[in-house]
Short mmCIF file of C-alpha atoms in Angstrom, two decimals:
data_model
loop_
_atom_site.label_atom_id
_atom_site.label_comp_id
_atom_site.label_asym_id
_atom_site.label_seq_id
_atom_site.Cartn_x
_atom_site.Cartn_y
_atom_site.Cartn_z
CA MET M 212 0.26 0.35 -0.02
CA GLU M 213 1.18 3.74 -0.64
CA ASN M 214 1.88 5.75 2.18
CA VAL M 215 -1.53 7.73 1.72
CA ASN M 216 -2.44 10.41 4.12
CA PRO M 217 -6.17 11.34 3.86
CA PHE M 218 -5.80 14.16 6.02
CA LEU M 219 -3.42 16.15 3.18
CA LEU M 220 -6.24 14.81 0.61
CA SER M 221 -8.56 17.34 -0.96
CA GLY M 222 -12.20 16.24 -1.08
CA ALA M 223 -14.73 15.61 1.51
CA TRP M 224 -15.15 12.94 4.27
CA TYR M 225 -17.87 10.05 3.54
CA LYS M 226 -19.08 7.53 6.28
CA GLY M 227 -19.28 4.07 4.93
CA ALA M 228 -20.55 0.67 6.28
CA LEU M 229 -18.60 -2.24 4.38
CA HIS M 230 -19.73 -5.51 6.33
CA ALA M 231 -23.55 -5.60 6.97
CA HIS M 232 -26.11 -8.55 6.69
CA THR M 233 -29.99 -8.74 5.54
CA THR M 234 -32.76 -11.31 5.31
CA ARG M 235 -30.99 -11.96 2.03
CA SER M 236 -28.82 -14.36 4.62
CA ASP M 237 -28.61 -14.48 8.35
CA GLY M 238 -29.86 -10.63 9.01
CA LYS M 239 -32.67 -9.63 10.67
CA LEU M 240 -33.50 -6.57 8.56
CA SER M 241 -34.73 -6.31 4.97
CA PRO M 242 -32.73 -4.78 2.52
CA ALA M 243 -35.09 -1.77 2.23
CA GLU M 244 -34.99 -1.54 6.09
CA SER M 245 -30.97 -1.86 6.35
CA ALA M 246 -30.78 1.10 3.78
CA ALA M 247 -33.24 3.06 5.64
CA ALA M 248 -31.67 2.36 9.05
CA HIS M 249 -28.14 3.37 7.45
CA ARG M 250 -29.30 6.41 5.98
CA GLN M 251 -30.58 7.80 9.31
CA ALA M 252 -27.77 6.64 11.26
CA GLY M 253 -25.60 9.44 8.61
CA TYR M 254 -24.28 7.03 6.54
CA HIS M 255 -23.08 8.23 2.85
CA PHE M 256 -22.66 4.83 1.38
CA ILE M 257 -23.14 1.01 2.46
CA SER M 258 -22.23 -2.39 0.78
CA ILE M 259 -24.54 -5.09 1.87
CA THR M 260 -22.51 -8.30 2.33
CA ASP M 261 -24.97 -11.26 2.87
CA HIS M 262 -23.31 -14.75 3.01
CA ASP M 263 -22.49 -16.43 -0.41
CA VAL M 264 -25.46 -14.16 -2.32
CA ILE M 265 -24.96 -10.66 -3.75
CA THR M 266 -27.82 -8.09 -2.62
CA ASP M 267 -28.59 -5.55 -5.38
CA MET M 268 -29.24 -2.46 -3.29
CA SER M 269 -29.14 -0.04 -6.36
CA GLU M 270 -33.02 1.01 -5.95
CA PHE M 271 -31.69 2.61 -2.88
CA ASN M 272 -29.21 4.85 -4.39
CA THR M 273 -29.79 8.55 -4.49
CA GLU M 274 -27.15 11.73 -4.70
CA ASP M 275 -26.21 11.74 -1.26
CA PHE M 276 -26.63 8.14 -0.30
CA LEU M 277 -24.45 5.15 -2.32
CA THR M 278 -25.30 1.72 -2.12
CA ILE M 279 -22.02 -0.91 -3.34
CA PRO M 280 -22.63 -4.31 -4.09
CA GLY M 281 -20.78 -6.94 -1.83
CA VAL M 282 -20.61 -10.16 -0.46
CA GLU M 283 -19.04 -12.29 2.18
CA VAL M 284 -17.66 -15.63 1.26
CA GLY M 285 -15.78 -18.33 3.12
CA HIS M 286 -13.17 -20.72 2.25
CA GLY M 287 -11.04 -23.70 3.46
CA LYS M 288 -9.64 -23.75 6.81
CA ASN M 289 -6.95 -21.89 8.74
CA ALA M 290 -4.49 -23.41 11.17
CA VAL M 291 -7.52 -23.56 13.82
CA GLY M 292 -9.99 -25.19 11.64
CA GLN M 293 -11.97 -22.02 10.95
CA SER M 294 -13.41 -21.20 7.29
CA TYR M 295 -11.40 -18.27 6.14
CA HIS M 296 -13.94 -15.17 5.59
CA MET M 297 -13.44 -12.43 3.22
CA VAL M 298 -15.59 -9.52 2.33
CA LEU M 299 -15.98 -8.79 -1.26
CA VAL M 300 -16.89 -5.30 -2.21
CA GLY M 301 -18.16 -3.61 -5.83
CA ILE M 302 -19.02 -6.93 -7.16
CA ARG M 303 -21.79 -7.90 -9.48
CA GLN M 304 -21.14 -11.25 -10.21
CA LEU M 305 -18.88 -13.66 -8.13
CA THR M 306 -16.44 -15.91 -9.34
CA ARG M 307 -16.36 -18.87 -6.93
CA ALA M 308 -12.89 -20.40 -5.57
CA HIS M 309 -12.50 -24.10 -5.99
CA TYR M 310 -12.50 -26.54 -3.59
CA GLY M 311 -9.11 -27.42 -2.44
CA ASP M 312 -7.61 -24.24 -3.74
CA SER M 313 -5.47 -22.61 -1.35
CA ILE M 314 -6.74 -19.26 0.20
CA GLN M 315 -4.20 -17.13 -1.68
CA THR M 316 -5.56 -18.94 -4.81
CA ALA M 317 -8.97 -18.20 -3.69
CA ILE M 318 -7.93 -14.66 -3.02
CA ASP M 319 -6.55 -14.27 -6.73
CA THR M 320 -9.89 -15.40 -7.69
CA TRP M 321 -11.86 -13.52 -6.05
CA ARG M 322 -10.00 -10.41 -7.43
CA GLN M 323 -11.03 -11.25 -10.48
CA SER M 324 -14.59 -9.89 -10.11
CA ALA M 325 -14.20 -7.68 -7.02
CA LYS M 326 -12.73 -4.35 -6.81
CA LEU M 327 -11.93 -4.13 -3.03
CA VAL M 328 -11.09 -7.69 -0.69
CA PHE M 329 -10.40 -7.32 2.92
CA LEU M 330 -10.28 -9.83 5.95
CA PRO M 331 -12.96 -9.64 8.24
CA HIS M 332 -12.82 -10.64 11.79
CA PRO M 333 -9.22 -12.07 12.54
CA TYR M 334 -9.47 -12.55 16.45
CA TRP M 335 -13.03 -14.46 15.98
CA SER M 336 -11.55 -16.46 13.45
CA GLY M 337 -8.54 -17.58 15.13
CA MET M 338 -6.08 -16.27 12.92
CA VAL M 339 -2.58 -16.06 13.65
CA VAL M 340 0.42 -13.98 12.33
CA ASP M 341 2.01 -16.14 10.25
CA GLU M 342 -1.28 -16.85 8.19
CA LEU M 343 -1.97 -12.94 7.89
CA LEU M 344 1.55 -12.41 6.63
CA ALA M 345 0.96 -14.88 4.12
CA LEU M 346 -1.95 -13.20 2.40
CA GLU M 347 -1.65 -10.91 -0.52
CA ARG M 348 -3.27 -8.46 -2.72
CA LEU M 349 -5.33 -7.36 0.35
CA PRO M 350 -5.28 -3.92 1.38
CA GLY M 351 -5.94 -4.48 5.15
CA MET M 352 -8.06 -6.15 7.37
CA GLU M 353 -10.87 -5.75 9.98
CA ILE M 354 -9.30 -4.50 13.06
CA TRP M 355 -12.84 -3.84 14.97
CA ASN M 356 -16.15 -5.81 14.27
CA THR M 357 -18.83 -4.80 16.36
CA SER M 358 -20.80 -8.52 16.01
CA ALA M 359 -17.55 -10.08 17.05
CA GLN M 360 -17.48 -8.02 20.06
CA THR M 361 -20.91 -8.28 21.17
CA ASP M 362 -20.97 -11.73 20.64
CA LEU M 363 -18.42 -12.94 22.64
CA GLY M 364 -15.93 -10.32 22.86
CA LYS M 365 -13.49 -10.99 19.98
CA GLY M 366 -13.80 -7.81 18.18
CA LEU M 367 -10.78 -5.70 18.51
CA ALA M 368 -7.68 -7.09 16.09
CA THR M 369 -5.33 -4.16 16.59
CA VAL M 370 -2.56 -6.58 18.67
CA HIS M 371 -3.17 -8.66 15.36
CA TRP M 372 -2.50 -5.68 13.23
CA ASP M 373 0.42 -4.63 14.60
CA ASP M 374 2.04 -7.79 14.34
CA VAL M 375 1.99 -7.52 10.64
CA LEU M 376 2.84 -3.93 10.54
CA ALA M 377 6.23 -4.31 12.84
CA ARG M 378 6.96 -7.25 10.11
CA GLY M 379 7.11 -4.61 7.41
CA LYS M 380 3.23 -5.69 6.00
CA ARG M 381 1.62 -2.20 4.37
CA TRP M 382 -2.02 -3.09 5.62
CA ALA M 383 -4.95 -0.65 6.39
CA GLY M 384 -7.61 -1.20 9.33
CA PHE M 385 -11.09 -1.54 8.83
CA ALA M 386 -13.97 -0.95 11.10
CA THR M 387 -17.18 -2.54 10.71
CA ASP M 388 -20.26 -3.76 12.51
CA ASP M 389 -20.86 -6.47 10.86
CA THR M 390 -24.55 -6.09 11.93
CA HIS M 391 -26.93 -8.93 11.70
CA GLY M 392 -29.54 -6.87 13.56
CA ILE M 393 -29.60 -9.45 16.13
CA ASN M 394 -28.46 -7.75 18.91
CA ASP M 395 -26.67 -4.39 19.39
CA ASP M 396 -24.25 -4.47 16.95
CA PHE M 397 -25.86 -1.85 14.15
CA ASN M 398 -24.10 1.23 13.97
CA GLY M 399 -20.91 -0.11 15.87
CA GLY M 400 -18.18 0.79 13.46
CA TRP M 401 -17.86 2.32 10.66
CA VAL M 402 -14.96 3.72 8.18
CA TRP M 403 -14.58 7.34 6.86
CA ALA M 404 -13.37 7.73 3.27
CA LYS M 405 -11.59 11.20 1.82
CA SER M 406 -13.08 11.29 -2.08
CA GLU M 407 -13.58 13.83 -4.40
CA ARG M 408 -16.75 12.54 -5.13
CA LEU M 409 -19.63 10.43 -3.41
CA ASP M 410 -19.57 7.38 -6.30
CA GLU M 411 -18.28 3.39 -6.52
CA GLU M 412 -15.08 4.25 -8.44
CA SER M 413 -13.72 6.98 -6.10
CA ILE M 414 -14.89 5.39 -2.63
CA LEU M 415 -13.07 2.17 -3.74
CA ALA M 416 -10.29 3.98 -4.51
CA ALA M 417 -9.78 5.88 -1.50
CA LEU M 418 -10.45 2.32 0.33
CA ASN M 419 -7.94 0.53 -1.82
CA ALA M 420 -5.16 3.61 -1.47
CA GLY M 421 -5.95 3.81 2.84
CA ALA M 422 -7.34 7.07 2.17
CA PHE M 423 -9.86 6.61 5.40
CA TYR M 424 -9.54 6.13 9.19
CA THR M 425 -12.17 4.26 11.16
CA SER M 426 -14.09 4.55 14.00
CA THR M 427 -16.68 3.52 16.84
CA GLY M 428 -17.69 7.25 17.71
CA PRO M 429 -14.83 9.95 17.70
CA GLU M 430 -13.93 12.15 15.10
CA ILE M 431 -10.22 12.81 13.58
CA HIS M 432 -9.88 16.24 12.32
CA ASP M 433 -5.75 15.63 11.31
CA PHE M 434 -2.83 13.18 11.67
CA ARG M 435 0.37 14.24 9.86
CA VAL M 436 3.88 14.21 10.61
CA GLU M 437 6.08 17.48 9.87
CA ASN M 438 9.81 18.26 10.90
CA GLY M 439 10.12 15.12 13.00
CA ILE M 440 7.07 15.64 14.70
CA ALA M 441 3.72 13.31 14.68
CA TYR M 442 0.43 15.53 15.42
CA ILE M 443 -3.08 14.20 16.10
CA ARG M 444 -6.10 16.28 16.42
CA CYS M 445 -9.66 14.81 17.20
CA SER M 446 -12.76 15.29 19.02
CA ALA M 447 -12.97 15.49 22.83
CA VAL M 448 -11.42 11.89 24.05
CA SER M 449 -9.72 10.91 27.31
CA VAL M 450 -6.97 8.87 25.70
CA ILE M 451 -4.37 9.45 22.79
CA ASN M 452 -2.41 6.97 21.76
CA ILE M 453 0.37 7.24 19.23
CA ILE M 454 1.65 4.04 18.42
CA GLY M 455 4.56 2.39 16.71
CA SER M 456 6.33 -0.97 16.55
CA THR M 457 7.51 -2.51 19.36
CA GLN M 458 8.03 0.30 22.06
CA TRP M 459 7.82 3.31 20.11
CA GLY M 460 4.83 6.04 20.85
CA LEU M 461 3.60 7.49 23.36
CA GLN M 462 0.24 8.08 25.14
CA ARG M 463 -1.64 11.11 26.65
CA ARG M 464 -4.53 10.95 28.92
CA ALA M 465 -6.72 13.67 30.01
CA GLU M 466 -7.11 14.42 33.84
CA PRO M 467 -10.25 12.65 35.40
CA GLY M 468 -13.50 14.44 34.43
CA GLN M 469 -11.61 16.43 31.64
CA THR M 470 -11.19 15.84 27.92
CA ILE M 471 -8.29 16.16 25.36
CA THR M 472 -8.47 17.00 21.38
CA GLU M 473 -4.86 16.97 20.37
CA PHE M 474 -1.42 15.48 20.82
CA GLU M 475 2.36 15.85 19.85
CA TYR M 476 5.18 13.10 19.73
CA LYS M 477 8.60 13.77 18.49
CA LEU M 478 9.90 10.94 16.48
CA THR M 479 13.17 9.31 17.55
CA GLY M 480 14.28 8.04 14.05
CA LYS M 481 13.51 4.28 14.72
CA GLU M 482 9.97 3.93 14.45
CA GLN M 483 9.09 2.09 11.12
CA TYR M 484 5.61 3.17 11.11
CA LEU M 485 2.97 5.31 13.27
CA ARG M 486 -0.47 5.51 14.02
CA ALA M 487 -3.22 6.91 16.22
CA GLU M 488 -5.79 6.03 18.76
CA CYS M 489 -8.26 8.38 20.24
CA LYS M 490 -10.48 7.05 22.65
CA ASP M 491 -13.57 8.61 24.79
CA ALA M 492 -14.72 8.05 28.28
CA LEU M 493 -17.40 5.45 26.86
CA GLY M 494 -14.51 3.42 25.23
CA ARG M 495 -15.43 4.36 21.82
CA THR M 496 -12.26 4.88 19.57
CA ALA M 497 -11.15 6.35 16.25
CA TRP M 498 -7.96 4.63 14.43
CA THR M 499 -5.80 6.23 11.45
CA ASN M 500 -4.18 4.32 9.07
CA PRO M 501 -0.45 3.73 9.91
CA LEU M 502 2.08 6.32 8.30
CA TYR M 503 5.41 4.48 7.17
CA PHE M 504 8.81 5.16 7.54
CA THR M 505 10.76 2.66 6.58
CA ASP M 506 12.31 4.79 3.64
CA ARG M 507 12.64 7.56 6.00
CA GLN M 508 11.19 9.87 3.61
CA ASN M 509 8.26 11.20 5.75
CA ILE M 510 10.27 12.37 9.31
#
């Protein structure tokens, strides 16, 4: 992935849901009900990713609300015997992987018909770092999945993320709710994509390039590195973490009952990458994608 910083790009921010289910598979809401609920919750674009079936939502498209066809598929078994899942977005006809193909061959097959492919719920699926490192042609993975969190507390996968980032993999982090409308998983995680236009081509290009941040609540207004200083500005939160590989990074905490909205960190010159997290008093978090320094050009 290129070292794209969405906070330095022109365009507008668009809120998106990239992993959701309806009555077309195992969700509780009909496609029409899901479209209405997402519009009411302030989403600009959604992809309904029912299991093994592409749900046509185009009738709900308007000037300010975009639906992008998607699907969630499974294939093979990982090291702990769980099926590999993948979310495919921007797809209108599913090219199915063959039984017995490796997961990478399956990804290559799905990429023939899908414009965006990413790995969902790695913690819930029992994925380990060696398996993640072996996967290619993916822009990233889910670092937050609300359904996996409300089901059994395995929604947060930032440790998995840092595991691969520290080993040189340039993956973005997606937040989704994976809503099935069954418990309180709706509107629990989303992406904010930076794009010049609200159309399928522009939004998917932004997502593939990492030109987005993810959130379960807080907003991030700026994140950049200039003259050896990393700077983050966000909505009012209780904790800001600037995180790099191993011990590199720093935390700022608000005084009890207070909030903070910005933080600076002076780079040591040893960081491979930096990403930021902004967490409010309710535990809701926003995450930037990493900025990479392996070529030292961004310090």
